[in-house]
Each structure stands twice: as C-alpha cells, then as structure tokens.
mmCIF file of C-alpha atoms in Angstrom:
data_model
loop_
_atom_site.group_PDB
_atom_site.id
_atom_site.type_symbol
_atom_site.label_atom_id
_atom_site.label_comp_id
_atom_site.label_asym_id
_atom_site.label_seq_id
_atom_site.Cartn_x
_atom_site.Cartn_y
_atom_site.Cartn_z
ATOM 1 C CA MET A 6 17.199 -46.301 -44.781
ATOM 2 C CA GLY A 7 17.720 -48.969 -42.153
ATOM 3 C CA TYR A 8 18.339 -52.663 -42.130
ATOM 4 C CA LEU A 9 16.693 -55.024 -39.699
ATOM 5 C CA GLY A 10 16.715 -58.640 -40.701
ATOM 6 C CA ILE A 11 16.420 -62.157 -39.425
ATOM 7 C CA VAL A 12 17.541 -65.512 -40.803
ATOM 8 C CA TYR A 13 15.769 -68.737 -39.889
ATOM 9 C CA PRO A 14 15.634 -72.329 -41.153
ATOM 10 C CA SER A 15 12.891 -72.776 -43.774
ATOM 11 C CA GLU A 16 12.433 -76.467 -43.128
ATOM 12 C CA PRO A 17 13.592 -79.054 -40.612
ATOM 13 C CA GLU A 18 17.156 -80.173 -41.281
ATOM 14 C CA ILE A 19 16.641 -83.585 -39.757
ATOM 15 C CA ARG A 20 13.383 -85.397 -40.349
ATOM 16 C CA VAL A 21 13.687 -87.795 -37.425
ATOM 17 C CA ARG A 22 12.520 -87.318 -33.871
ATOM 18 C CA LEU A 23 15.297 -85.507 -32.022
ATOM 19 C CA PRO A 24 15.961 -85.529 -28.310
ATOM 20 C CA PRO A 25 15.036 -82.231 -26.671
ATOM 21 C CA PRO A 26 17.820 -79.646 -26.982
ATOM 22 C CA ARG A 27 18.647 -79.636 -23.263
ATOM 23 C CA VAL A 28 21.859 -77.597 -23.404
ATOM 24 C CA THR A 29 20.347 -75.014 -25.765
ATOM 25 C CA THR A 30 17.330 -74.716 -23.469
ATOM 26 C CA LEU A 31 19.571 -74.426 -20.399
ATOM 27 C CA ILE A 32 21.674 -71.684 -22.029
ATOM 28 C CA ILE A 33 18.516 -69.747 -22.932
ATOM 29 C CA ILE A 34 17.166 -70.103 -19.373
ATOM 30 C CA ILE A 35 20.469 -68.973 -17.823
ATOM 31 C CA ASN A 36 20.592 -65.961 -20.157
ATOM 32 C CA ALA A 37 17.004 -65.040 -19.277
ATOM 33 C CA ILE A 38 17.636 -65.339 -15.521
ATOM 34 C CA VAL A 39 20.823 -63.271 -15.744
ATOM 35 C CA TYR A 40 19.008 -60.636 -17.803
ATOM 36 C CA VAL A 41 16.152 -60.352 -15.301
ATOM 37 C CA LEU A 42 18.578 -60.112 -12.366
ATOM 38 C CA THR A 43 20.839 -57.535 -14.031
ATOM 39 C CA SER A 44 18.104 -55.335 -15.489
ATOM 40 C CA PHE A 45 15.614 -55.394 -12.602
ATOM 41 C CA GLU A 46 16.679 -51.905 -11.473
ATOM 42 C CA ASN A 47 15.749 -50.523 -14.906
ATOM 43 C CA SER A 48 12.290 -52.139 -15.211
ATOM 44 C CA LEU A 49 13.775 -54.969 -17.322
ATOM 45 C CA VAL A 50 14.425 -52.552 -20.204
ATOM 46 C CA GLN A 51 18.229 -52.606 -20.084
ATOM 47 C CA VAL A 52 21.058 -53.916 -17.963
ATOM 48 C CA SER A 53 22.005 -51.924 -14.874
ATOM 49 C CA THR A 54 25.282 -50.003 -15.135
ATOM 50 C CA SER A 55 26.568 -51.465 -11.865
ATOM 51 C CA TRP A 56 26.035 -55.028 -13.137
ATOM 52 C CA LEU A 57 27.469 -54.084 -16.508
ATOM 53 C CA TYR A 58 30.774 -53.026 -14.971
ATOM 54 C CA TRP A 59 30.825 -56.101 -12.719
ATOM 55 C CA GLY A 60 30.367 -58.816 -15.352
ATOM 56 C CA ALA A 61 31.046 -57.347 -18.785
ATOM 57 C CA PHE A 62 34.117 -58.225 -20.800
ATOM 58 C CA ILE A 63 36.473 -55.244 -20.641
ATOM 59 C CA PRO A 64 39.764 -55.978 -22.429
ATOM 60 C CA VAL A 65 42.000 -53.926 -20.104
ATOM 61 C CA TYR A 66 40.946 -56.181 -17.214
ATOM 62 C CA LEU A 67 42.409 -59.273 -18.881
ATOM 63 C CA THR A 68 45.722 -58.715 -17.125
ATOM 64 C CA ALA A 69 44.172 -57.762 -13.773
ATOM 65 C CA PRO A 70 44.156 -60.422 -11.066
ATOM 66 C CA LEU A 71 40.841 -62.208 -10.444
ATOM 67 C CA GLN A 72 39.116 -60.699 -13.494
ATOM 68 C CA LEU A 73 39.125 -63.679 -15.866
ATOM 69 C CA TYR A 74 35.567 -64.577 -14.789
ATOM 70 C CA ARG A 75 34.437 -61.805 -17.162
ATOM 71 C CA LEU A 76 35.323 -64.022 -20.120
ATOM 72 C CA ILE A 77 32.336 -66.211 -19.182
ATOM 73 C CA THR A 78 29.929 -63.836 -17.411
ATOM 74 C CA SER A 79 29.869 -61.431 -20.350
ATOM 75 C CA MET A 80 28.475 -64.185 -22.602
ATOM 76 C CA PHE A 81 25.387 -64.421 -20.396
ATOM 77 C CA MET A 82 24.705 -60.689 -20.035
ATOM 78 C CA HIS A 83 22.772 -58.582 -22.551
ATOM 79 C CA ALA A 84 22.394 -54.839 -22.951
ATOM 80 C CA ASN A 85 18.629 -54.658 -23.535
ATOM 81 C CA LEU A 86 15.484 -56.628 -24.399
ATOM 82 C CA PHE A 87 16.077 -56.399 -28.146
ATOM 83 C CA HIS A 88 19.613 -57.752 -27.696
ATOM 84 C CA ILE A 89 18.638 -60.794 -25.619
ATOM 85 C CA PHE A 90 15.489 -61.550 -27.616
ATOM 86 C CA PHE A 91 17.240 -61.845 -30.969
ATOM 87 C CA ASN A 92 20.297 -63.616 -29.557
ATOM 88 C CA MET A 93 18.116 -66.259 -27.906
ATOM 89 C CA LEU A 94 15.890 -66.560 -30.983
ATOM 90 C CA TYR A 95 18.920 -67.307 -33.166
ATOM 91 C CA LEU A 96 20.285 -69.686 -30.551
ATOM 92 C CA TYR A 97 16.999 -71.582 -30.504
ATOM 93 C CA PHE A 98 16.656 -71.701 -34.314
ATOM 94 C CA PHE A 99 20.154 -72.990 -34.967
ATOM 95 C CA GLY A 100 21.381 -74.365 -31.641
ATOM 96 C CA LYS A 101 18.880 -77.191 -31.358
ATOM 97 C CA SER A 102 19.999 -78.726 -34.670
ATOM 98 C CA VAL A 103 23.704 -78.323 -33.931
ATOM 99 C CA GLU A 104 23.237 -79.811 -30.454
ATOM 100 C CA SER A 105 21.403 -82.804 -31.957
ATOM 101 C CA VAL A 106 24.466 -83.618 -34.075
ATOM 102 C CA LEU A 107 27.272 -82.746 -31.647
ATOM 103 C CA GLY A 108 25.667 -83.874 -28.413
ATOM 104 C CA GLY A 109 25.337 -81.746 -25.307
ATOM 105 C CA LYS A 110 28.956 -81.682 -24.098
ATOM 106 C CA ARG A 111 30.556 -80.935 -27.464
ATOM 107 C CA TYR A 112 27.860 -78.365 -28.231
ATOM 108 C CA LEU A 113 28.486 -76.565 -24.932
ATOM 109 C CA ALA A 114 32.237 -76.638 -25.634
ATOM 110 C CA LEU A 115 31.587 -75.139 -29.102
ATOM 111 C CA TYR A 116 29.355 -72.437 -27.613
ATOM 112 C CA LEU A 117 31.845 -71.385 -24.919
ATOM 113 C CA ALA A 118 34.894 -71.651 -27.196
ATOM 114 C CA SER A 119 33.166 -69.517 -29.842
ATOM 115 C CA GLY A 120 32.403 -66.858 -27.254
ATOM 116 C CA LEU A 121 36.018 -66.861 -26.066
ATOM 117 C CA VAL A 122 37.341 -66.619 -29.626
ATOM 118 C CA ALA A 123 35.038 -63.639 -30.247
ATOM 119 C CA GLU A 124 36.435 -61.918 -27.145
ATOM 120 C CA ILE A 125 40.003 -62.607 -28.304
ATOM 121 C CA PHE A 126 39.212 -61.054 -31.711
ATOM 122 C CA HIS A 127 37.558 -58.095 -29.982
ATOM 123 C CA THR A 128 40.762 -57.580 -27.984
ATOM 124 C CA ALA A 129 42.986 -58.063 -31.041
ATOM 125 C CA PHE A 130 41.223 -55.213 -32.847
ATOM 126 C CA ILE A 131 41.974 -52.630 -30.143
ATOM 127 C CA PRO A 132 44.894 -51.163 -32.151
ATOM 128 C CA VAL A 133 42.525 -50.680 -35.101
ATOM 129 C CA GLU A 134 39.511 -49.411 -33.155
ATOM 130 C CA GLY A 135 41.449 -47.265 -30.705
ATOM 131 C CA TYR A 136 41.992 -47.263 -26.955
ATOM 132 C CA LEU A 137 38.342 -46.553 -26.175
ATOM 133 C CA SER A 138 37.421 -50.100 -27.215
ATOM 134 C CA ALA A 139 39.848 -51.418 -24.575
ATOM 135 C CA VAL A 140 37.800 -49.861 -21.772
ATOM 136 C CA THR A 141 34.305 -50.232 -23.258
ATOM 137 C CA PRO A 142 32.249 -53.054 -21.699
ATOM 138 C CA ALA A 143 31.182 -55.805 -24.114
ATOM 139 C CA VAL A 144 28.260 -58.106 -23.335
ATOM 140 C CA GLY A 145 26.185 -60.648 -25.178
ATOM 141 C CA ALA A 146 26.172 -64.098 -26.663
ATOM 142 C CA SER A 147 26.635 -62.951 -30.262
ATOM 143 C CA GLY A 148 30.154 -64.370 -30.574
ATOM 144 C CA ALA A 149 29.102 -67.729 -29.134
ATOM 145 C CA ILE A 150 26.006 -67.813 -31.336
ATOM 146 C CA SER A 151 28.087 -66.931 -34.400
ATOM 147 C CA GLY A 152 30.097 -70.083 -33.734
ATOM 148 C CA VAL A 153 26.886 -72.112 -33.446
ATOM 149 C CA LEU A 154 25.605 -70.571 -36.694
ATOM 150 C CA GLY A 155 28.905 -71.377 -38.413
ATOM 151 C CA ALA A 156 28.638 -74.979 -37.222
ATOM 152 C CA TYR A 157 25.052 -75.110 -38.505
ATOM 153 C CA LEU A 158 26.138 -73.918 -41.952
ATOM 154 C CA LEU A 159 28.883 -76.565 -42.069
ATOM 155 C CA LEU A 160 26.716 -79.393 -40.700
ATOM 156 C CA PHE A 161 23.644 -78.606 -42.808
ATOM 157 C CA PRO A 162 24.931 -77.005 -46.049
ATOM 158 C CA GLY A 163 21.928 -78.250 -48.044
ATOM 159 C CA SER A 164 19.293 -76.887 -45.692
ATOM 160 C CA ARG A 165 17.300 -73.885 -46.805
ATOM 161 C CA LEU A 166 17.435 -70.648 -44.840
ATOM 162 C CA THR A 167 15.049 -67.755 -45.235
ATOM 163 C CA MET A 168 16.308 -64.238 -44.609
ATOM 164 C CA CYS A 169 13.695 -61.519 -44.136
ATOM 165 C CA PHE A 170 14.420 -57.823 -43.787
ATOM 166 C CA PHE A 171 12.921 -54.440 -44.537
ATOM 167 C CA TYR A 172 14.244 -52.474 -47.491
ATOM 168 C CA LEU A 173 12.808 -49.010 -48.005
ATOM 169 C CA TYR A 174 9.945 -49.903 -45.631
ATOM 170 C CA PHE A 175 8.980 -53.008 -47.606
ATOM 171 C CA PRO A 176 9.493 -56.550 -46.307
ATOM 172 C CA VAL A 177 11.790 -58.664 -48.459
ATOM 173 C CA CYS A 178 12.373 -62.400 -47.951
ATOM 174 C CA LEU A 179 14.995 -64.524 -49.697
ATOM 175 C CA THR A 180 15.409 -68.280 -49.375
ATOM 176 C CA LEU A 181 18.827 -69.770 -50.117
ATOM 177 C CA ASN A 182 20.728 -72.952 -49.389
ATOM 178 C CA ALA A 183 22.787 -72.667 -46.214
ATOM 179 C CA ALA A 184 25.944 -73.183 -48.285
ATOM 180 C CA ALA A 185 25.256 -69.853 -50.026
ATOM 181 C CA TYR A 186 25.638 -68.073 -46.680
ATOM 182 C CA LEU A 187 29.169 -69.450 -46.342
ATOM 183 C CA ILE A 188 30.150 -67.230 -49.281
ATOM 184 C CA PHE A 189 29.270 -64.151 -47.262
#
C-alpha cells in the first residue's frame, strides 16, 4: 500500500488581476536550467554524481572553508525528474499567490530563508538520525517550498485546497479549508 498525493488550490484566492509571478517564474526557470545542466550526463533522468557532490548540502562541510555556497546551490538542485516536477508544481500552485501578497523581494527572502532553516533543521537532527546523515548529500527545494506553503496557509486560511491521493489503488480527493491543514 503506497501513498502518492498532491495538494492544490481549488479556487483562486484573489479574484483580481494579479501581476505575473516574476520571482516564482524565475525560480522555476533557474531550477529547470540547473537540473538540465546537472543531469545531462544521465539522459536527464537523474542528477550526475559529480554535480551532486559539488553542489549538494552536506552538513559536515559547514565548517570547511569555502563550502558555504552549498547552502544556496543545494536549493536549486534536484535528484530526479519526479523530484523537480513536483517541487516546481507546488511552487507554481502556491508561490504565485504568496508572491502577489508579499511582493518579489520579500517573497524571495522568504523562499531562501525557508530553505536555509530547513538545512539548519536537517543538521540539527544529525544526533537523532546518526552520523550517516552528516555525510549524505541533500538537494532540493522542498524546505524552501514548505516555507512558501506555510505562508500560503497563513495568508489564505479561508481558501479551499483539494488533496488527491491513491488509497488501495483508488483515487481519493478531499477538499478542505486551508486553515484545516494548519492542524496537521
């Protein structure tokens, strides 16, 4: 029995004409370019190991000189097509609305700060997870996107979100107010 689900807004949160989500679009484009460049050796199926060890966040490197760039580069790298597709889909669904409220600069600051906080939490859990997690490369925008999703839930608590997933091979969809997701 597996779980594969997706959550998306059921209706527009703001019923006025919004400016195009330039920062969200730029982040998606940068992620796509980085993915193509880092996975080209593997027919675009997954990131190359050499690129992975160059740009991934690896906690033990935090104290090494000239390795802090990994805090940013890791947020723009993805392990495989599935990983980047769903990260960018979530970013598009929720990022455009958050960007419309915060503005481009504050939205970008939220995105980057959320990614950094996720990396700090990843590092803080090394004693719980064991030493192997200190040397295992971490990539992806999931931490940054979690911050954007959290901002969406706070900014649009009355909006309706639909969550669809497969349970015992049958599709199931639930629609709830965004505020209900804050409980979980």
